[in-house]
Coordinates of N, CA and C in Angstrom, one line a residue:
M1 N 0.9 -1.2 -0.1 CA -0.1 0.0 0.2 C 0.8 1.0 0.1
K2 N 1.9 1.1 0.8 CA 2.9 2.1 1.0 C 3.5 2.3 -0.2
I3 N 3.9 1.3 -1.3 CA 4.5 1.4 -2.6 C 3.8 2.0 -3.3
Q4 N 2.1 1.7 -3.4 CA 1.3 2.4 -4.5 C 1.2 3.8 -4.2
L5 N 1.2 4.3 -3.2 CA 0.6 5.7 -2.7 C 1.9 6.3 -3.3
K6 N 3.3 5.5 -2.9 CA 4.8 6.7 -3.4 C 4.6 6.5 -5.1
Q7 N 4.4 5.5 -5.5 CA 4.2 5.8 -7.3 C 3.3 6.7 -7.3
L8 N 1.9 6.9 -6.8 CA 0.8 7.7 -7.6 C 1.6 8.9 -7.2
F9 N 2.0 9.4 -6.2 CA 2.6 10.8 -5.8 C 3.5 10.9 -6.9
I10 N 4.7 10.2 -6.8 CA 5.5 10.5 -8.2 C 5.1 10.6 -9.6
L11 N 4.2 10.0 -9.5 CA 3.3 10.3 -11.1 C 2.6 11.6 -11.2
A12 N 2.2 12.0 -9.9 CA 1.7 13.4 -10.0 C 2.8 14.6 -10.1
I13 N 3.8 14.0 -9.4 CA 4.8 15.2 -9.6 C 5.4 14.9 -11.0
S14 N 5.7 14.2 -11.4 CA 5.9 14.2 -12.8 C 5.1 15.0 -14.0
G15 N 3.8 14.7 -13.8 CA 3.0 15.6 -14.6 C 2.8 17.1 -14.5
A16 N 2.9 17.4 -12.8 CA 2.7 18.6 -12.3 C 4.2 19.6 -13.0
L17 N 5.4 18.6 -12.9 CA 6.2 19.1 -13.3 C 6.4 19.6 -14.8
L18 N 6.3 18.8 -15.3 CA 6.1 18.5 -17.0 C 5.2 20.0 -17.2
S19 N 4.2 20.1 -16.9 CA 3.1 21.3 -16.8 C 3.5 22.5 -16.9
A20 N 3.8 22.6 -15.2 CA 4.9 23.8 -15.1 C 6.0 24.4 -16.3
C21 N 6.8 23.3 -16.6 CA 7.7 23.7 -17.4 C 7.5 24.0 -18.6
A22 N 6.4 23.5 -19.1 CA 5.8 24.0 -20.9 C 4.8 25.1 -20.3
T23 N 4.6 25.7 -19.4 CA 3.8 26.9 -19.5 C 4.5 27.9 -20.8
A24 N 3.5 28.5 -21.4 CA 3.8 29.4 -22.1 C 4.9 30.5 -21.6
P25 N 6.0 31.3 -22.0 CA 6.6 32.1 -21.0 C 5.9 33.5 -21.1
I26 N 5.1 34.0 -22.3 CA 4.6 35.4 -22.6 C 3.3 35.3 -22.9
G27 N 2.4 35.8 -22.4 CA 0.9 35.6 -23.3 C 0.7 36.4 -24.1
M28 N 0.3 35.8 -25.7 CA 0.2 37.1 -26.5 C -1.0 37.0 -27.2
S29 N -1.3 38.5 -26.9 CA -3.1 38.5 -27.4 C -3.0 38.8 -29.0
S30 N -3.7 38.5 -29.1 CA -4.1 38.8 -30.6 C -3.9 40.7 -31.2
D31 N -4.1 41.1 -30.1 CA -3.8 42.8 -30.4 C -2.5 42.8 -30.8
I32 N -1.7 41.9 -30.1 CA -0.3 42.4 -30.3 C 1.0 41.8 -31.4
E33 N 1.4 42.8 -31.9 CA 2.1 42.0 -32.9 C 4.1 42.6 -32.5
L34 N 4.5 41.7 -33.3 CA 5.7 41.7 -33.4 C 6.6 42.9 -34.2
T35 N 7.1 43.6 -33.9 CA 7.8 44.5 -34.7 C 9.4 44.5 -35.1
T36 N 9.8 45.3 -35.7 CA 11.2 44.9 -36.4 C 12.2 46.0 -35.7
L37 N 11.4 46.9 -34.8 CA 12.6 47.6 -34.1 C 13.3 46.5 -32.9
E38 N 14.5 47.0 -32.7 CA 15.7 46.5 -32.1 C 15.6 47.1 -30.6
E39 N 14.8 47.9 -30.3 CA 14.9 48.5 -28.9 C 13.6 49.6 -29.0
L40 N 13.2 49.6 -27.8 CA 11.8 50.4 -27.4 C 12.2 52.0 -27.9
P41 N 11.2 52.4 -28.5 CA 11.1 53.7 -28.8 C 11.4 54.6 -27.5
A42 N 12.6 55.2 -27.5 CA 12.6 56.5 -26.5 C 11.4 57.7 -26.5
S43 N 11.1 57.9 -25.1 CA 10.0 58.7 -24.7 C 10.0 59.8 -25.0
T44 N 9.1 60.4 -25.7 CA 9.0 61.8 -26.2 C 9.3 62.7 -25.0
A45 N 9.2 64.0 -25.1 CA 9.2 64.9 -23.9 C 8.0 64.8 -22.7
G46 N 6.9 64.1 -23.5 CA 5.6 64.1 -22.9 C 5.1 65.2 -22.9
S47 N 3.7 64.9 -22.5 CA 2.8 66.6 -22.8 C 3.3 67.2 -21.6
P48 N 3.1 68.6 -21.8 CA 3.7 69.4 -20.8 C 2.6 69.4 -19.7
Y49 N 3.3 69.8 -18.4 CA 2.3 69.7 -17.4 C 1.4 70.8 -17.5
Q50 N 0.2 70.2 -17.1 CA -1.3 71.0 -16.9 C -1.6 71.1 -15.8
V51 N -2.2 72.7 -15.3 CA -2.8 72.9 -14.4 C -4.0 72.0 -14.1
R52 N -4.3 71.7 -12.9 CA -5.2 71.0 -12.1 C -6.2 71.7 -11.5
P53 N -7.3 71.2 -11.4 CA -8.4 71.7 -10.2 C -7.6 71.7 -8.7
L54 N -8.0 72.4 -7.9 CA -7.8 72.3 -6.6 C -6.5 72.0 -6.5
E55 N -5.3 72.8 -7.3 CA -4.0 72.8 -7.3 C -3.6 74.3 -6.9
T56 N -2.8 74.5 -5.9 CA -2.3 75.8 -5.5 C -1.5 76.8 -6.4
L57 N -1.8 77.6 -7.1 CA -0.8 78.5 -7.9 C -0.3 79.5 -7.3
E58 N 0.9 79.7 -7.6 CA 1.5 80.9 -7.2 C 1.5 82.0 -8.3
I59 N 0.8 83.6 -8.1 CA 0.8 84.0 -9.0 C 1.2 85.7 -8.9
A60 N 2.2 85.8 -10.0 CA 3.3 87.1 -9.7 C 2.4 87.9 -10.6
V61 N 2.2 89.1 -10.4 CA 2.0 90.4 -11.5 C 3.1 91.2 -11.4
F62 N 3.8 91.4 -12.4 CA 5.1 92.5 -12.3 C 4.6 93.7 -12.0
G63 N 4.8 94.4 -10.9 CA 4.4 95.8 -10.9 C 3.2 95.9 -10.2
S64 N 2.5 95.0 -9.2 CA 1.6 94.8 -8.9 C 1.3 93.8 -7.5
E65 N 1.4 94.1 -6.4 CA 1.5 93.7 -5.4 C 0.1 93.0 -5.0
L66 N -1.0 93.8 -5.2 CA -2.4 93.5 -4.9 C -2.4 92.6 -5.5
L67 N -2.1 92.2 -6.9 CA -2.7 91.2 -7.8 C -2.2 89.9 -7.4
S68 N -0.8 90.3 -7.0 CA 0.2 88.7 -6.8 C -0.3 88.3 -5.4
G69 N -0.4 86.6 -5.8 CA -0.4 86.1 -4.5 C -0.4 84.4 -4.6
T70 N -1.5 84.0 -4.0 CA -1.7 82.5 -4.1 C -3.2 82.5 -4.3
Y71 N -3.3 81.6 -5.4 CA -4.6 81.3 -5.9 C -4.9 79.8 -5.9
L72 N -6.5 79.3 -5.7 CA -6.7 78.1 -5.8 C -7.9 77.9 -6.7
P73 N -7.8 77.1 -8.0 CA -8.6 76.9 -8.5 C -9.8 75.9 -8.3
D74 N -10.9 76.0 -8.4 CA -12.0 75.3 -8.1 C -12.2 73.8 -8.7
E75 N -13.2 73.1 -8.4 CA -13.3 71.5 -8.7 C -13.3 71.7 -10.3
Q76 N -13.9 72.8 -11.1 CA -13.7 72.6 -12.9 C -12.7 73.6 -13.2
G77 N -11.6 73.9 -12.2 CA -10.6 74.7 -12.8 C -10.9 76.1 -12.7
R78 N -11.7 76.5 -12.5 CA -12.3 78.2 -12.4 C -11.5 79.1 -11.6
L79 N -10.8 79.8 -11.7 CA -9.8 80.6 -11.1 C -10.5 82.3 -10.9
N80 N -10.8 82.4 -9.6 CA -11.7 84.1 -9.3 C -10.0 84.9 -9.4
F81 N -10.0 86.0 -10.1 CA -8.8 86.9 -10.3 C -9.4 88.1 -10.3
P82 N -8.9 88.9 -9.5 CA -9.0 90.3 -9.2 C -9.2 91.2 -10.6
L83 N -10.0 91.6 -10.6 CA -10.6 93.0 -11.6 C -11.0 92.3 -13.1
I84 N -10.6 90.7 -13.1 CA -11.2 90.2 -14.3 C -12.1 89.2 -14.0
G85 N -12.0 88.8 -12.9 CA -13.3 87.7 -12.6 C -12.9 86.2 -13.0
Q86 N -13.5 85.5 -13.2 CA -13.0 83.9 -13.5 C -12.3 83.7 -14.8
V87 N -11.4 82.5 -14.6 CA -10.5 82.3 -15.3 C -10.6 80.8 -15.6
E88 N -10.7 80.6 -17.0 CA -10.9 78.9 -16.7 C -9.1 78.4 -17.0
T89 N -8.8 77.3 -16.1 CA -7.5 76.9 -16.3 C -7.2 75.7 -16.7
E90 N -8.5 74.8 -16.5 CA -8.4 73.6 -16.5 C -7.7 73.2 -18.4
G91 N -6.7 72.3 -18.5 CA -6.3 71.9 -19.7 C -5.2 72.8 -19.9
L92 N -4.7 74.1 -19.7 CA -3.8 74.8 -19.6 C -2.7 74.6 -18.9
T93 N -1.4 74.8 -19.5 CA -0.2 74.9 -18.9 C -0.1 76.2 -18.1
P94 N 0.9 76.1 -17.3 CA 1.4 77.7 -16.5 C 1.5 78.6 -17.7
S95 N 2.2 78.5 -18.2 CA 2.7 79.4 -19.2 C 1.0 80.0 -20.2
G96 N 0.3 78.8 -20.1 CA -1.2 79.3 -21.1 C -2.0 80.0 -20.2
V97 N -1.8 79.6 -18.7 CA -2.3 80.7 -17.8 C -2.3 82.0 -18.0
E98 N -0.7 82.1 -18.0 CA -0.1 83.6 -18.2 C -0.5 84.4 -19.1
D99 N -0.8 83.8 -20.3 CA -1.2 84.3 -21.5 C -2.6 84.9 -21.5
V100 N -3.2 84.2 -20.8 CA -4.9 84.5 -20.4 C -5.0 85.8 -19.3
L101 N -4.0 85.2 -18.5 CA -4.3 86.6 -17.2 C -3.6 87.8 -18.1
E102 N -2.4 87.7 -18.9 CA -2.2 89.1 -19.3 C -3.0 89.4 -20.8
D103 N -3.7 88.8 -21.4 CA -4.7 89.2 -22.4 C -5.7 89.8 -21.5
K104 N -6.5 89.4 -20.4 CA -7.5 89.8 -19.7 C -7.4 91.5 -19.0
L105 N -5.6 91.2 -18.9 CA -4.9 92.6 -17.7 C -4.8 93.7 -19.1
R106 N -4.1 93.5 -20.1 CA -3.6 94.1 -20.8 C -4.7 95.6 -21.4
G107 N -3.9 96.5 -21.1 CA -4.6 97.8 -21.7 C -5.8 98.4 -20.8
Q108 N -6.9 97.5 -20.3 CA -7.8 98.7 -19.5 C -7.5 98.6 -18.0
Y109 N -6.4 97.5 -17.6 CA -5.8 97.6 -16.2 C -4.8 97.9 -16.1
I110 N -3.8 97.2 -16.9 CA -2.4 97.4 -17.2 C -1.5 97.6 -18.6
L111 N -1.1 98.7 -18.8 CA -0.6 98.6 -19.8 C 0.4 97.4 -20.4
N112 N 1.2 96.9 -20.0 CA 2.0 95.8 -20.5 C 2.1 94.7 -19.5
P113 N 1.1 93.9 -19.2 CA 1.3 93.2 -18.2 C 2.2 92.2 -18.1
Q114 N 3.2 91.5 -17.1 CA 4.1 90.7 -17.3 C 3.8 89.5 -15.5
V115 N 3.0 88.4 -16.5 CA 2.8 87.3 -15.1 C 3.3 86.3 -15.3
T116 N 3.5 85.5 -13.9 CA 4.0 84.5 -14.0 C 3.2 83.7 -13.0
V117 N 3.2 82.3 -13.3 CA 2.4 81.6 -13.0 C 3.1 79.9 -12.5
R118 N 2.8 79.5 -11.0 CA 3.4 78.6 -10.6 C 3.2 77.7 -9.8
P119 N 2.9 76.4 -10.0 CA 2.2 75.3 -9.1 C 3.1 75.1 -8.1
T120 N 2.7 75.3 -6.9 CA 3.5 75.2 -5.5 C 4.3 74.0 -5.2
K121 N 3.4 72.9 -5.8 CA 4.0 71.5 -5.9 C 4.0 71.0 -7.0
L122 N 5.2 70.7 -7.8 CA 4.6 70.0 -9.2 C 5.0 68.4 -8.8
P123 N 3.7 67.9 -9.5 CA 3.7 66.4 -9.2 C 5.1 65.8 -9.8
E124 N 5.7 64.6 -8.9 CA 6.8 63.8 -9.1 C 6.6 62.6 -10.2
L125 N 7.4 62.6 -11.4 CA 7.5 62.1 -12.4 C 7.7 60.4 -11.8
T126 N 7.1 59.5 -12.0 CA 7.4 58.3 -11.6 C 7.5 57.0 -12.5
V127 N 8.0 56.0 -12.0 CA 7.8 54.7 -12.7 C 6.9 53.5 -11.8
S128 N 6.6 52.7 -12.6 CA 5.9 51.6 -11.8 C 6.3 50.4 -12.0
I129 N 6.6 49.2 -10.7 CA 7.6 48.2 -11.1 C 6.4 47.0 -10.3
G130 N 6.3 46.1 -10.9 CA 5.6 45.0 -10.4 C 6.2 44.0 -10.9
G131 N 5.2 42.7 -10.4 CA 5.3 41.2 -10.7 C 6.6 40.5 -9.7
E132 N 7.5 40.1 -9.9 CA 8.1 39.4 -9.2 C 9.4 40.0 -8.7
V133 N 9.4 41.1 -8.2 CA 10.3 42.1 -7.4 C 9.9 42.0 -5.8
K134 N 11.0 42.1 -5.0 CA 10.7 42.3 -3.2 C 10.0 43.3 -2.8
K135 N 9.9 44.6 -3.5 CA 9.2 45.4 -3.1 C 8.4 46.4 -4.3
P136 N 7.3 45.6 -4.9 CA 6.8 46.2 -6.2 C 6.2 48.1 -5.4
G137 N 5.8 48.5 -6.7 CA 5.4 49.9 -6.3 C 5.7 51.2 -7.2
T138 N 5.5 52.3 -7.0 CA 5.8 53.5 -8.1 C 7.2 54.0 -7.3
Y139 N 7.9 54.4 -7.9 CA 9.2 54.9 -7.6 C 9.6 56.4 -8.3
T140 N 10.5 57.2 -7.7 CA 10.7 58.3 -8.7 C 11.3 58.0 -9.9
S141 N 11.3 58.7 -11.0 CA 11.8 58.4 -12.4 C 13.3 58.8 -12.2
S142 N 13.4 59.8 -11.5 CA 14.8 60.2 -11.5 C 15.8 59.3 -10.6
N143 N 15.4 58.2 -9.9 CA 16.2 57.9 -9.0 C 16.1 56.2 -9.7
S144 N 15.2 56.0 -11.1 CA 15.4 54.7 -11.6 C 15.7 55.0 -13.4
P145 N 16.8 55.7 -13.6 CA 17.0 56.3 -15.2 C 17.3 54.5 -16.1
T146 N 17.8 53.4 -15.4 CA 17.7 52.4 -16.3 C 16.8 51.0 -15.7
L147 N 16.7 50.3 -16.5 CA 16.1 49.0 -15.9 C 16.6 48.2 -14.6
L148 N 18.2 48.5 -14.9 CA 18.9 47.7 -13.4 C 18.5 48.5 -12.3
R149 N 18.5 49.7 -12.3 CA 18.3 50.4 -11.2 C 17.1 50.5 -10.7
A150 N 15.9 50.4 -11.7 CA 14.8 50.4 -11.4 C 14.5 49.2 -10.7
V151 N 15.0 48.0 -10.8 CA 14.7 46.7 -10.3 C 15.4 46.7 -8.9
Y152 N 16.6 47.3 -8.6 CA 17.1 47.4 -7.5 C 16.8 48.1 -6.7
N153 N 15.9 49.1 -6.9 CA 15.2 50.3 -5.9 C 13.7 49.4 -5.7
A154 N 13.6 48.4 -6.5 CA 12.6 47.8 -5.9 C 12.4 46.3 -5.1
G155 N 13.8 46.5 -4.6 CA 14.5 45.4 -3.9 C 15.0 43.8 -4.5
G156 N 15.2 44.4 -5.8 CA 15.7 43.0 -6.6 C 14.5 42.2 -7.0
L157 N 15.0 41.2 -7.7 CA 14.2 40.0 -8.1 C 13.8 39.1 -7.1
S158 N 12.6 38.7 -7.0 CA 12.1 37.8 -5.8 C 12.7 36.2 -5.9
D159 N 12.5 35.4 -5.2 CA 12.8 33.9 -5.3 C 11.8 33.0 -6.4
Y160 N 11.1 34.0 -7.2 CA 10.2 33.4 -8.4 C 10.3 33.8 -9.5
A161 N 11.4 35.0 -9.3 CA 11.3 35.6 -10.7 C 11.9 35.0 -11.8
K162 N 11.4 35.6 -12.9 CA 11.8 34.9 -14.4 C 12.6 36.2 -14.8
S163 N 14.1 36.0 -14.8 CA 14.8 37.0 -15.2 C 15.0 37.2 -16.6
Q164 N 14.5 36.5 -17.3 CA 14.6 36.4 -19.0 C 13.4 36.9 -19.4
E165 N 12.1 37.1 -18.7 CA 11.3 37.5 -19.0 C 11.1 38.9 -18.3
V166 N 11.6 40.1 -18.5 CA 11.2 41.4 -17.7 C 10.9 42.5 -18.8
L167 N 9.2 42.6 -18.7 CA 8.5 43.6 -19.6 C 8.2 44.9 -19.3
V168 N 8.6 45.9 -20.3 CA 8.9 47.2 -20.0 C 7.5 47.8 -20.7
S169 N 6.6 48.7 -20.2 CA 5.5 48.8 -21.4 C 5.8 50.3 -21.4
R170 N 5.5 50.9 -22.5 CA 5.6 52.4 -22.9 C 4.9 53.0 -23.6
T171 N 4.3 54.2 -23.4 CA 3.1 54.8 -24.6 C 4.0 56.2 -25.6
V172 N 4.5 56.1 -26.5 CA 5.3 56.8 -27.2 C 3.9 57.6 -28.5
D173 N 3.8 58.9 -28.1 CA 2.7 59.5 -29.4 C 1.8 58.3 -29.4
G174 N 1.0 58.2 -28.5 CA -0.2 57.7 -28.6 C 0.0 55.8 -28.8
Q175 N 1.3 55.5 -29.3 CA 1.1 54.0 -29.2 C 1.9 53.3 -27.9
K176 N 1.4 52.0 -27.9 CA 1.9 51.1 -26.6 C 3.0 50.5 -27.1
Y177 N 4.1 50.6 -26.9 CA 5.3 49.2 -27.0 C 5.6 48.8 -25.5
I178 N 6.0 47.3 -25.9 CA 6.3 46.3 -24.6 C 7.7 45.7 -25.4
G179 N 8.6 46.0 -24.3 CA 10.1 45.6 -24.5 C 10.2 44.4 -23.9
V180 N 10.6 43.1 -24.4 CA 10.8 41.9 -23.4 C 12.8 42.2 -23.0
Y181 N 13.0 41.9 -22.0 CA 14.4 41.9 -21.6 C 14.8 40.7 -20.7
N182 N 16.1 40.6 -21.0 CA 16.6 39.4 -20.0 C 17.7 39.9 -19.3
L183 N 17.1 40.0 -17.9 CA 17.6 40.9 -16.9 C 19.5 40.4 -16.5
T184 N 19.1 38.9 -16.2 CA 20.5 38.3 -16.6 C 21.5 38.5 -17.6
A185 N 21.5 38.6 -18.6 CA 22.1 39.2 -19.8 C 22.7 40.7 -19.5
I186 N 21.5 41.3 -19.0 CA 21.9 42.4 -18.8 C 23.2 43.1 -18.0
Q187 N 22.9 42.2 -16.5 CA 23.9 42.2 -15.4 C 25.3 41.5 -15.8
R188 N 25.4 40.6 -16.9 CA 26.6 39.8 -17.0 C 27.3 41.1 -18.1
G189 N 26.4 41.8 -18.8 CA 27.4 43.1 -19.7 C 26.9 42.6 -20.8
N190 N 26.2 41.7 -21.5 CA 26.1 41.0 -22.4 C 25.2 41.9 -23.8
Y191 N 24.2 42.9 -22.8 CA 23.3 44.0 -23.5 C 23.6 45.1 -22.8
P192 N 23.4 46.4 -23.4 CA 23.3 47.5 -22.5 C 22.2 47.6 -21.8
D193 N 22.3 48.4 -20.5 CA 21.2 48.4 -19.3 C 20.2 49.5 -20.5
P194 N 18.9 49.1 -20.7 CA 18.0 50.1 -21.4 C 17.7 51.4 -20.5
A195 N 17.3 52.5 -21.0 CA 17.1 53.6 -20.6 C 15.2 53.3 -19.6
I196 N 15.1 54.1 -19.0 CA 13.5 53.7 -18.2 C 13.3 55.4 -18.0
Y197 N 12.2 55.6 -18.8 CA 11.4 56.9 -18.7 C 10.6 57.3 -17.7
P198 N 9.8 58.2 -17.3 CA 8.5 58.5 -16.6 C 7.4 58.1 -17.2
N199 N 6.6 57.4 -16.3 CA 5.2 56.5 -16.9 C 5.6 55.2 -17.3
D200 N 6.8 54.8 -17.5 CA 7.3 53.1 -17.5 C 6.6 52.4 -17.0
V201 N 6.2 51.5 -17.3 CA 5.5 50.4 -16.0 C 6.6 48.9 -16.6
I202 N 7.1 48.7 -15.6 CA 7.7 47.5 -15.5 C 7.5 46.1 -14.9
A203 N 7.2 44.8 -15.3 CA 6.8 43.7 -14.7 C 7.6 42.7 -14.9
V204 N 8.3 41.8 -13.8 CA 9.0 40.9 -14.0 C 8.5 39.6 -13.7
G205 N 8.5 38.8 -14.7 CA 7.7 37.6 -14.8 C 7.7 36.8 -13.7
D206 N 7.0 35.4 -13.9 CA 6.8 34.3 -12.6 C 7.5 33.4 -13.3
S207 N 8.4 32.3 -12.4 CA 8.5 31.2 -13.1 C 7.7 29.9 -12.3
P208 N 6.8 29.6 -13.2 CA 6.1 28.1 -12.3 C 6.8 27.4 -12.0
S209 N 7.6 26.7 -12.2 CA 8.4 25.3 -12.3 C 9.5 25.8 -10.8
K210 N 9.8 26.8 -10.6 CA 10.7 27.0 -9.3 C 9.6 27.2 -8.1
R211 N 7.9 27.9 -8.2 CA 7.4 27.5 -7.5 C 6.9 26.2 -7.1
F212 N 7.0 25.3 -7.9 CA 6.7 24.0 -8.2 C 7.9 23.2 -7.0
L213 N 8.7 23.3 -7.7 CA 9.9 22.5 -7.0 C 10.3 23.2 -5.4
Q214 N 10.2 24.2 -5.2 CA 10.4 24.9 -3.8 C 8.8 23.9 -3.0
G215 N 7.6 23.8 -3.4 CA 6.7 23.2 -2.9 C 7.1 21.7 -2.6
L216 N 7.8 21.3 -3.7 CA 7.6 19.8 -3.9 C 8.9 19.5 -2.7
L217 N 9.6 20.4 -2.7 CA 10.6 19.8 -1.8 C 9.9 19.6 -0.3
A218 N 9.3 20.2 0.2 CA 8.8 20.5 1.4 C 8.3 18.8 1.6
Y219 N 7.7 18.2 0.5 CA 7.4 16.7 0.7 C 8.3 15.6 0.4
V220 N 9.4 16.0 0.1 CA 10.5 14.8 -0.3 C 10.8 14.2 0.7
P221 N 11.0 14.8 1.9 CA 11.6 13.9 3.0 C 10.3 13.0 3.6
L222 N 9.3 13.0 3.1 CA 8.2 12.3 3.7 C 8.4 11.0 2.4
L223 N 9.1 11.0 1.3 CA 9.2 9.8 0.6 C 10.3 9.0 0.3
T224 N 11.5 9.7 0.3 CA 12.4 9.0 0.1 C 13.9 10.1 0.8
N225 N 15.0 9.2 1.1 CA 16.0 10.3 1.4 C 16.9 11.1 0.2
T226 N 16.8 10.4 -1.2 CA 17.2 11.1 -2.3 C 15.8 11.0 -3.3
A227 N 16.0 12.3 -4.1 CA 15.0 12.9 -4.8 C 15.9 13.2 -6.3
V228 N 15.3 12.2 -7.2 CA 16.0 12.8 -8.5 C 14.7 13.0 -9.7
L229 N 15.0 14.2 -10.1 CA 14.0 14.9 -11.1 C 14.4 14.9 -12.4
I230 N 14.0 14.6 -13.5 CA 14.3 14.9 -14.8 C 13.7 15.8 -15.5
D231 N 14.2 17.3 -15.6 CA 13.8 18.2 -16.5 C 13.7 18.2 -18.1
R232 N 12.5 17.7 -18.6 CA 13.0 17.0 -20.2 C 12.1 18.1 -20.6
V233 N 12.0 19.5 -20.4 CA 11.5 20.7 -21.3 C 12.8 21.9 -20.8
R234 N 13.2 22.4 -21.7 CA 14.1 23.4 -21.4 C 13.6 24.6 -22.4

């Protein structure tokens, strides 16, 4: 009876191991096509920063301390400004708000107005790192200029990481691109460490066979003092 149970367990192990090893490396959607590009396109400068509702602005009007000060657009991005009333700021860059204020002040109130608009706190530019890293999350892009640096910032690879399947998603001019990298080869210097840009999303793949083997080792002492496994799929 004990021999039969042992044989059944070994058969189950063999089937599960082959199944784990045969897992497709990367799921390919029908919407994804292979390009002839040898590297991800560099990110463009990105959309200019736009003023947001409920975001404090420091507005200075040269030569007019009464008009200069701190202003807060409402939920719709409307700003109440002295003398000229409501100003629509949503979708405008700080320089765009400057132009609107100068146009409304020019002539009737100030001959040649000079206005500067600065958000009191600019949002941090970030990259997102997930999958099989020790500390997945969002990190400042200035501290993650390359793929290796970004992964190191996230605590490095987890025990189940598949280092040859590291994906970097990037949108350039409205088109989404996905790069697949072998982190081990990059660490060895076989390939250059690719640049990472703000808003990039990094995902480190999972190795099902590693997970299976670790679970298997917990049961091996119950079967025999020695366990020999054959990996028929590479």
